[in-house]
XYZ file of N, CA, C and O in Angstrom:
492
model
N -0.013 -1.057 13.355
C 0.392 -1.849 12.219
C -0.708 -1.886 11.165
O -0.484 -1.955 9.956
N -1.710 -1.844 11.628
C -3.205 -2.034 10.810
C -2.815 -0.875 9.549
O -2.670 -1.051 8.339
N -2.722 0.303 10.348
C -2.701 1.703 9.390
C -1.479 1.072 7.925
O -1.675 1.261 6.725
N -0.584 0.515 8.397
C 0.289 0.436 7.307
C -0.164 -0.444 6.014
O 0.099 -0.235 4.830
N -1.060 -1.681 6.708
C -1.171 -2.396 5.778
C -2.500 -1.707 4.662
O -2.630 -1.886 3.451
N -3.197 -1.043 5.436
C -4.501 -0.185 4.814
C -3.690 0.739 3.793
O -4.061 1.265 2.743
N -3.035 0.751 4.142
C -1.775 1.835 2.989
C -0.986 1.585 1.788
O -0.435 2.157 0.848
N -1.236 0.324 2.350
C -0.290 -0.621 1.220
C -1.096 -1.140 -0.198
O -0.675 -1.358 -1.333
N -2.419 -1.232 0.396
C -3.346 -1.720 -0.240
C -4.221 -0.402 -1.544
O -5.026 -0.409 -2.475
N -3.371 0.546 -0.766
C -4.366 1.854 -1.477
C -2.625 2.510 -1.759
O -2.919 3.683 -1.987
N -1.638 2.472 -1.831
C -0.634 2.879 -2.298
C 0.059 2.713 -3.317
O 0.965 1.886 -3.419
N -0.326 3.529 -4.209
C -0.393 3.378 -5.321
C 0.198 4.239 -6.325
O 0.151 5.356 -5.811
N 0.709 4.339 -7.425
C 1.487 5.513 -8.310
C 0.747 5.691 -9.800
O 0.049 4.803 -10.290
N 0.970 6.780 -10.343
C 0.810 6.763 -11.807
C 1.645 5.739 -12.652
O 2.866 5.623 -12.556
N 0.996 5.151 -13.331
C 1.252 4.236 -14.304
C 1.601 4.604 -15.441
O 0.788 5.284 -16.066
N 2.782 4.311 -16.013
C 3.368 4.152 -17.092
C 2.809 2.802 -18.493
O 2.889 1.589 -18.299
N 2.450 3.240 -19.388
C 2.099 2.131 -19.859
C 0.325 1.404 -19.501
O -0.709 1.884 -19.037
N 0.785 -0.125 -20.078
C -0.800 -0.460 -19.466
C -0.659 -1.249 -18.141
O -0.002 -2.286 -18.050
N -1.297 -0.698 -17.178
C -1.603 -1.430 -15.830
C -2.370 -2.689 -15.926
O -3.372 -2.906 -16.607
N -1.724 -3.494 -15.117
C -2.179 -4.855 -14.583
C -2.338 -5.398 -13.269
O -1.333 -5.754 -12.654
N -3.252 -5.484 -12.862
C -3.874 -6.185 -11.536
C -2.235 -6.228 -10.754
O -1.867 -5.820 -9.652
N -1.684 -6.738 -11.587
C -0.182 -8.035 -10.641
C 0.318 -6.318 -10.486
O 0.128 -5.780 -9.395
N 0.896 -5.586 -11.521
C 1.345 -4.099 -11.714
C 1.115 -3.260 -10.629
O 1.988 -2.725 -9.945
N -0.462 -3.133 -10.453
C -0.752 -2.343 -9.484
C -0.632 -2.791 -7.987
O -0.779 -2.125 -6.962
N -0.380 -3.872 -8.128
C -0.684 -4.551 -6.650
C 1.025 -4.577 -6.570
O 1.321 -4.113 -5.469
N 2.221 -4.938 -7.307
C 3.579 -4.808 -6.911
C 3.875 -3.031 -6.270
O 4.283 -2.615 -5.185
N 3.474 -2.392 -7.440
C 3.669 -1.159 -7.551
C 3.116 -0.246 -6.116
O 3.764 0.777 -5.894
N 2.115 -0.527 -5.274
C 1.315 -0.634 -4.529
C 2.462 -0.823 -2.903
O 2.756 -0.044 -1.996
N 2.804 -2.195 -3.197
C 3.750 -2.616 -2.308
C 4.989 -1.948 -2.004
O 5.530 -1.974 -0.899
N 5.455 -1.297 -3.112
C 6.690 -0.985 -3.499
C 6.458 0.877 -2.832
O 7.314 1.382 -2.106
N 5.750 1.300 -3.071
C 5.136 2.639 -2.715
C 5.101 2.719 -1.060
O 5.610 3.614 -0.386
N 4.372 1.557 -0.570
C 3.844 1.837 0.817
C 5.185 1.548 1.198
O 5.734 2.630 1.408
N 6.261 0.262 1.456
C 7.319 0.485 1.888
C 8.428 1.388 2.124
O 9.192 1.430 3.088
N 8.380 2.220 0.910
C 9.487 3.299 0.996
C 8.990 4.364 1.489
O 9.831 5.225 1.748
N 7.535 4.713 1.797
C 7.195 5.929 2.519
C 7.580 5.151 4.301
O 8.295 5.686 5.148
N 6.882 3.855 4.440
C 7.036 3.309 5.619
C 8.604 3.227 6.282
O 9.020 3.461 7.417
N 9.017 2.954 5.506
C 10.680 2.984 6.060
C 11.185 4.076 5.724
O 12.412 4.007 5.803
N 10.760 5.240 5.321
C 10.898 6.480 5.703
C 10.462 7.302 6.797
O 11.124 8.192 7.332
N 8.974 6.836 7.172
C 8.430 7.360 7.935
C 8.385 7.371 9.188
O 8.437 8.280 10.016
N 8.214 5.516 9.302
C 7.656 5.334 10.577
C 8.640 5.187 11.492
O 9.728 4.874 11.009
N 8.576 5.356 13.015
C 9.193 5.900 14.221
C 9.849 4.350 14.368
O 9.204 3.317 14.188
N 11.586 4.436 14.814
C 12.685 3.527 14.838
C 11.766 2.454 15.667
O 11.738 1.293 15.259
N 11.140 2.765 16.630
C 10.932 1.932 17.722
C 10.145 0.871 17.147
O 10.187 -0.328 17.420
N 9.124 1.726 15.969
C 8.271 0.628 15.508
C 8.808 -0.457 14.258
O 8.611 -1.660 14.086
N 9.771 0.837 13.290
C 10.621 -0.655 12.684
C 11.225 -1.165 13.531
O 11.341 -2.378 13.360
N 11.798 -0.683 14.621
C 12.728 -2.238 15.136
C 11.440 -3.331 15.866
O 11.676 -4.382 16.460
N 10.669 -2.991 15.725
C 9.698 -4.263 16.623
C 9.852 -5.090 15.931
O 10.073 -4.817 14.752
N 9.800 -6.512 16.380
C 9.952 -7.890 16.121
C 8.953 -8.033 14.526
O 9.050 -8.009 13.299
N 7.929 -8.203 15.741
C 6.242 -8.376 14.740
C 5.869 -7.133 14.293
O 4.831 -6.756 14.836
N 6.504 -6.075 13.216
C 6.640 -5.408 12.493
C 7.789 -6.046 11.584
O 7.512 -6.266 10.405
N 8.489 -6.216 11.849
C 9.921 -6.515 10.682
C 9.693 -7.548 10.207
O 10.423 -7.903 9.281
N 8.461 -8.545 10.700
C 7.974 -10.067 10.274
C 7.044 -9.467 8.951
O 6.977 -10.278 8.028
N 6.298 -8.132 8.716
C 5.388 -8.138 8.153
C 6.314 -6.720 7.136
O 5.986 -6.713 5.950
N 7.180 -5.820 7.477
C 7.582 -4.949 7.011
C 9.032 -5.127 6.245
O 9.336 -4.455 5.259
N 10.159 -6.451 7.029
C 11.461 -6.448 6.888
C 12.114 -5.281 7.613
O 11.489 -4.477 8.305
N 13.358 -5.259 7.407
C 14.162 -4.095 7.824
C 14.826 -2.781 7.187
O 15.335 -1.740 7.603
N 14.528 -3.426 5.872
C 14.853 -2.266 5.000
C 13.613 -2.422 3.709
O 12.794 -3.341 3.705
N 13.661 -1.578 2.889
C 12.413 -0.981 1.529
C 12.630 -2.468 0.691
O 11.633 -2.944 0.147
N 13.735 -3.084 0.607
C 13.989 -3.806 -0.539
C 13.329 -5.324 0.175
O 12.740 -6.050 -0.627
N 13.400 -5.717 1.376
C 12.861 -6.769 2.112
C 11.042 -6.730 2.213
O 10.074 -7.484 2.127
N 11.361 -5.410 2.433
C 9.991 -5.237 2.722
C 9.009 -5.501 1.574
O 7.895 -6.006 1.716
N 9.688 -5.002 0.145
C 8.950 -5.386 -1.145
C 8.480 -6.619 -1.367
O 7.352 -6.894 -1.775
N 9.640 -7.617 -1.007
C 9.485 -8.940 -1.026
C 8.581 -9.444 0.049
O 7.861 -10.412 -0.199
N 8.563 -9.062 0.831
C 7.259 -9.262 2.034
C 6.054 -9.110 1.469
O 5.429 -10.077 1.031
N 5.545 -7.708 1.415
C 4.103 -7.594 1.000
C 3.784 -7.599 -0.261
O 2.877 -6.878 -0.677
N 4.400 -8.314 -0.960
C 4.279 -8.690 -2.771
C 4.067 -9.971 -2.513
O 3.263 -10.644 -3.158
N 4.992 -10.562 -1.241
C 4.229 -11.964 -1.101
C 2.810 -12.589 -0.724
O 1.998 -13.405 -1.161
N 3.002 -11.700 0.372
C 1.862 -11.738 1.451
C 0.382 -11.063 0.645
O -0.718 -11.612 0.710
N 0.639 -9.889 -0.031
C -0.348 -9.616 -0.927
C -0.710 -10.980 -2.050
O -1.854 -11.187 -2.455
N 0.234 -11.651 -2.360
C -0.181 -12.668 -3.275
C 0.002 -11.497 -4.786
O 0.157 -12.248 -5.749
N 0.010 -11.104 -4.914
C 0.488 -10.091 -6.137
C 0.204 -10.855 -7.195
O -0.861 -10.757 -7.805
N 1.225 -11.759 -7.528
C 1.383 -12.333 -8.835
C 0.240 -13.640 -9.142
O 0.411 -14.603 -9.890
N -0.803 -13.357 -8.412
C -2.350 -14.194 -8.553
C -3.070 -13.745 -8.655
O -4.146 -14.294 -8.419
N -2.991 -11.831 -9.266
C -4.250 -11.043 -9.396
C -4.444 -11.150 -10.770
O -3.521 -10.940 -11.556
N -5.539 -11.451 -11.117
C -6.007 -11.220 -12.185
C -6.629 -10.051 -12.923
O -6.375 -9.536 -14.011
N -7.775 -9.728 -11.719
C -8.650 -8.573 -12.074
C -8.901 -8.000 -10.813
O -9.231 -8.485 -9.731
N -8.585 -6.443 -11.343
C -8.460 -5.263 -10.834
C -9.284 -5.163 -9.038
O -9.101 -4.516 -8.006
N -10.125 -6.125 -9.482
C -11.671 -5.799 -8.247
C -10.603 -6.996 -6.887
O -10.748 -7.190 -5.680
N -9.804 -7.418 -7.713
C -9.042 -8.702 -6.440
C -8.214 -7.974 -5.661
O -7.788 -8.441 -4.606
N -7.847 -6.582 -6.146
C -7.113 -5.427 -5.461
C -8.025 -4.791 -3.884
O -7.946 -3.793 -3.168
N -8.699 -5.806 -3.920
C -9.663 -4.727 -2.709
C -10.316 -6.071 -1.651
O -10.736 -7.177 -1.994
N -10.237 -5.656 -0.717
C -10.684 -6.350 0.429
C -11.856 -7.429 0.256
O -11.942 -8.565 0.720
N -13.187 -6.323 -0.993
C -14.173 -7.187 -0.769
C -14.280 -7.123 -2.401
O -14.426 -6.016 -2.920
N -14.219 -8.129 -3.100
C -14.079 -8.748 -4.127
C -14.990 -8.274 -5.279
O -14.651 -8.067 -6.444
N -16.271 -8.137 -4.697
C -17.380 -7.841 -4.945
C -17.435 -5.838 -5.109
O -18.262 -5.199 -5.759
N -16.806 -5.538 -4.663
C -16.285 -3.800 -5.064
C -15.816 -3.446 -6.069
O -15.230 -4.361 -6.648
N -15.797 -2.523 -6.564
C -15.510 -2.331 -7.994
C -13.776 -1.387 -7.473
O -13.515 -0.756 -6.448
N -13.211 -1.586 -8.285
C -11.633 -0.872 -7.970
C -11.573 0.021 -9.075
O -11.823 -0.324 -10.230
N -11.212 1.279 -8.694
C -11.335 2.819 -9.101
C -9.879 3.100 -9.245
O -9.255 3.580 -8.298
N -9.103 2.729 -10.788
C -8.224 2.972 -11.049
C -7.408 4.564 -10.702
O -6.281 4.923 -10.362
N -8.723 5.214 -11.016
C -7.666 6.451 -10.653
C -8.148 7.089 -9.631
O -7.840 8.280 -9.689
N -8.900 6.763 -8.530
C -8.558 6.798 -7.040
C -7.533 6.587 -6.645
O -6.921 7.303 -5.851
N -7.027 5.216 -7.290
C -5.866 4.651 -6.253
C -5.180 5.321 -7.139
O -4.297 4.468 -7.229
N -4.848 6.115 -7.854
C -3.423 6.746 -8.731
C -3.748 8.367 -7.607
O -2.737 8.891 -7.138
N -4.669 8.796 -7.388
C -5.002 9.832 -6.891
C -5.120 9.617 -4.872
O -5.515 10.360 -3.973
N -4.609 8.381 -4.907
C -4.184 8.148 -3.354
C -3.201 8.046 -3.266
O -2.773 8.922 -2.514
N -2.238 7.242 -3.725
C -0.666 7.456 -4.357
C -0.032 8.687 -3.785
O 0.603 9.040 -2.792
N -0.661 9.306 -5.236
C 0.218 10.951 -4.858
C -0.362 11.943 -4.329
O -0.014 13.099 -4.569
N -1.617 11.541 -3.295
C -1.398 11.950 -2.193
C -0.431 11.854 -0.897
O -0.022 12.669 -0.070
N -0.244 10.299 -1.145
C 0.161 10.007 0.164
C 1.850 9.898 -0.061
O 2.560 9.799 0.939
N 2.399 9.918 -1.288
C 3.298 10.491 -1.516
C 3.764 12.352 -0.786
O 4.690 12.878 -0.170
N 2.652 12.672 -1.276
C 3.013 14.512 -0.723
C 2.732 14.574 0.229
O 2.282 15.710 0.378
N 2.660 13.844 1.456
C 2.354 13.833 2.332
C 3.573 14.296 3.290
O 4.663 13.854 2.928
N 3.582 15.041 4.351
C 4.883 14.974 5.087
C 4.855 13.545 5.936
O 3.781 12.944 5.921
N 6.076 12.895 6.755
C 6.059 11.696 7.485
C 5.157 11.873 8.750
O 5.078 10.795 9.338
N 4.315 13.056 9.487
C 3.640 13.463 10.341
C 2.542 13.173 10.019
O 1.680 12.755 10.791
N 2.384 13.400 8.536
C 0.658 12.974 8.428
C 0.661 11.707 7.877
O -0.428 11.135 7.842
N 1.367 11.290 7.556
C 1.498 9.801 7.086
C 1.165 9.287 8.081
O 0.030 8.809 8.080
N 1.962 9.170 9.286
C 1.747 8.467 10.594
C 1.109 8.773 11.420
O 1.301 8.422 12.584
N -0.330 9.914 10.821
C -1.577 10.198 11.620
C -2.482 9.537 10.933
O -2.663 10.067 9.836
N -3.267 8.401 11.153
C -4.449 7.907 10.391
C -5.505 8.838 9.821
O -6.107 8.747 8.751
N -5.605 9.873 10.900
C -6.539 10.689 10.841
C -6.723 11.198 9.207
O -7.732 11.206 8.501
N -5.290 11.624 8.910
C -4.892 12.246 7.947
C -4.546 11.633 6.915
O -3.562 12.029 6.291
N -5.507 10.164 6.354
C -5.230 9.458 5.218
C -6.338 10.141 4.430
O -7.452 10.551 4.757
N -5.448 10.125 2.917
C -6.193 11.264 1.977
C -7.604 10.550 1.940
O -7.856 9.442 2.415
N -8.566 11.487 1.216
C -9.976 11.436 0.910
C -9.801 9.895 0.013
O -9.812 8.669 0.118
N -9.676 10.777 -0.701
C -9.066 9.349 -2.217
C -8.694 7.872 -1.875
O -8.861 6.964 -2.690
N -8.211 7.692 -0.699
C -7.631 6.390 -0.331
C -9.052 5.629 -0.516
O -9.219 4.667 -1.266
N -10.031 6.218 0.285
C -11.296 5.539 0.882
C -12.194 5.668 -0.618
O -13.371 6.022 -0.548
N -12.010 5.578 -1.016
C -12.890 5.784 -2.351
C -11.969 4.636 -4.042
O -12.219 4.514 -5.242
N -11.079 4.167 -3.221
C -10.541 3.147 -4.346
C -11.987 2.055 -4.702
O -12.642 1.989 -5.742
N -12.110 1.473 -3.728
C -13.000 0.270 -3.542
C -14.155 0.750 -3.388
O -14.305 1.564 -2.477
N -15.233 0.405 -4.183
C -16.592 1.131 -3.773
C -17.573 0.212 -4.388
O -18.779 0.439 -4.286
C-alpha cells in the first residue's frame, strides 16, 4: 500500500495553464488513481484496508486522496512534499507523471521500477 501512496504524491501531469499547489496536488490524486485502478491486482483492490484509502472505483478514489491529501489547504508548492522544508521541483513532478503514465501496469506495480524523476521532485 505504501508504494501507492508514494505515487500519489509524485503523480503528476503536464499542466495546462498556471499551476497551483491545490492544482497539482488534485491533479496528482487524480493521476495516481486511474493508473491504480488500472493496475493494481483484484485481490488488492478488493482488500478492505485498501478500498478505505483507495475506494472502489477512480472516481471514489479521487475523493479519498484529495481528502486525505488535504489538497485544498496547499498553499505553496514545498507543502506538496513530505518534508516541508524541501524545495518542490515543478518539472520533476511533470517529468514523473509521464513517466509513470508510460509505464506498462508490470512496472507500475514493481517499486523497483519507479522512474528516476519521481525521487528527485522534493530535494
Amino acid at each position: 500500500m505504501r508504494q501507492f501512496f508514494l505515487i500519489s504524491s509524485a503523480a503528476l501531469s503536464l499542466f495546462v495553464g498556471c499551476a497551483t499547489p491545490q492544482s497539482v496536488c488534485e491533479t496528482g490524486a487524480q493521476n495516481t488513481c486511474a493508473k491504480f485502478h488500472e493496475c493494481a491486482p483484484d485481490a488488492l483492490k478488493s482488500n478492505a484496508e485498501v478500498q478505505k484509502l483507495y475506494g472502489t472505483n477512480v472516481a471514489e478514489c479521487e475523493t479519498k486522496v484529495i481528502a486525505a491529501s488535504k489538497c485544498s489547504e496547499k498553499k505553496e508548492f514545498n507543502e506538496l512534499c513530505a518534508d516541508t522544508t524541501k524545495e518542490y521541483n515543478l518539472g520533476k513532478a511533470s517529468e514523473c507523471s509521464d513517466a509513470i503514465k508510460a509505464q506498462s501496469c508490470a512496472d507500475f506495480n514493481d517499486t523497483a521500477k519507479r522512474p528516476a524523476a519521481c525521487a528527485e521532485i522534493c530535494k
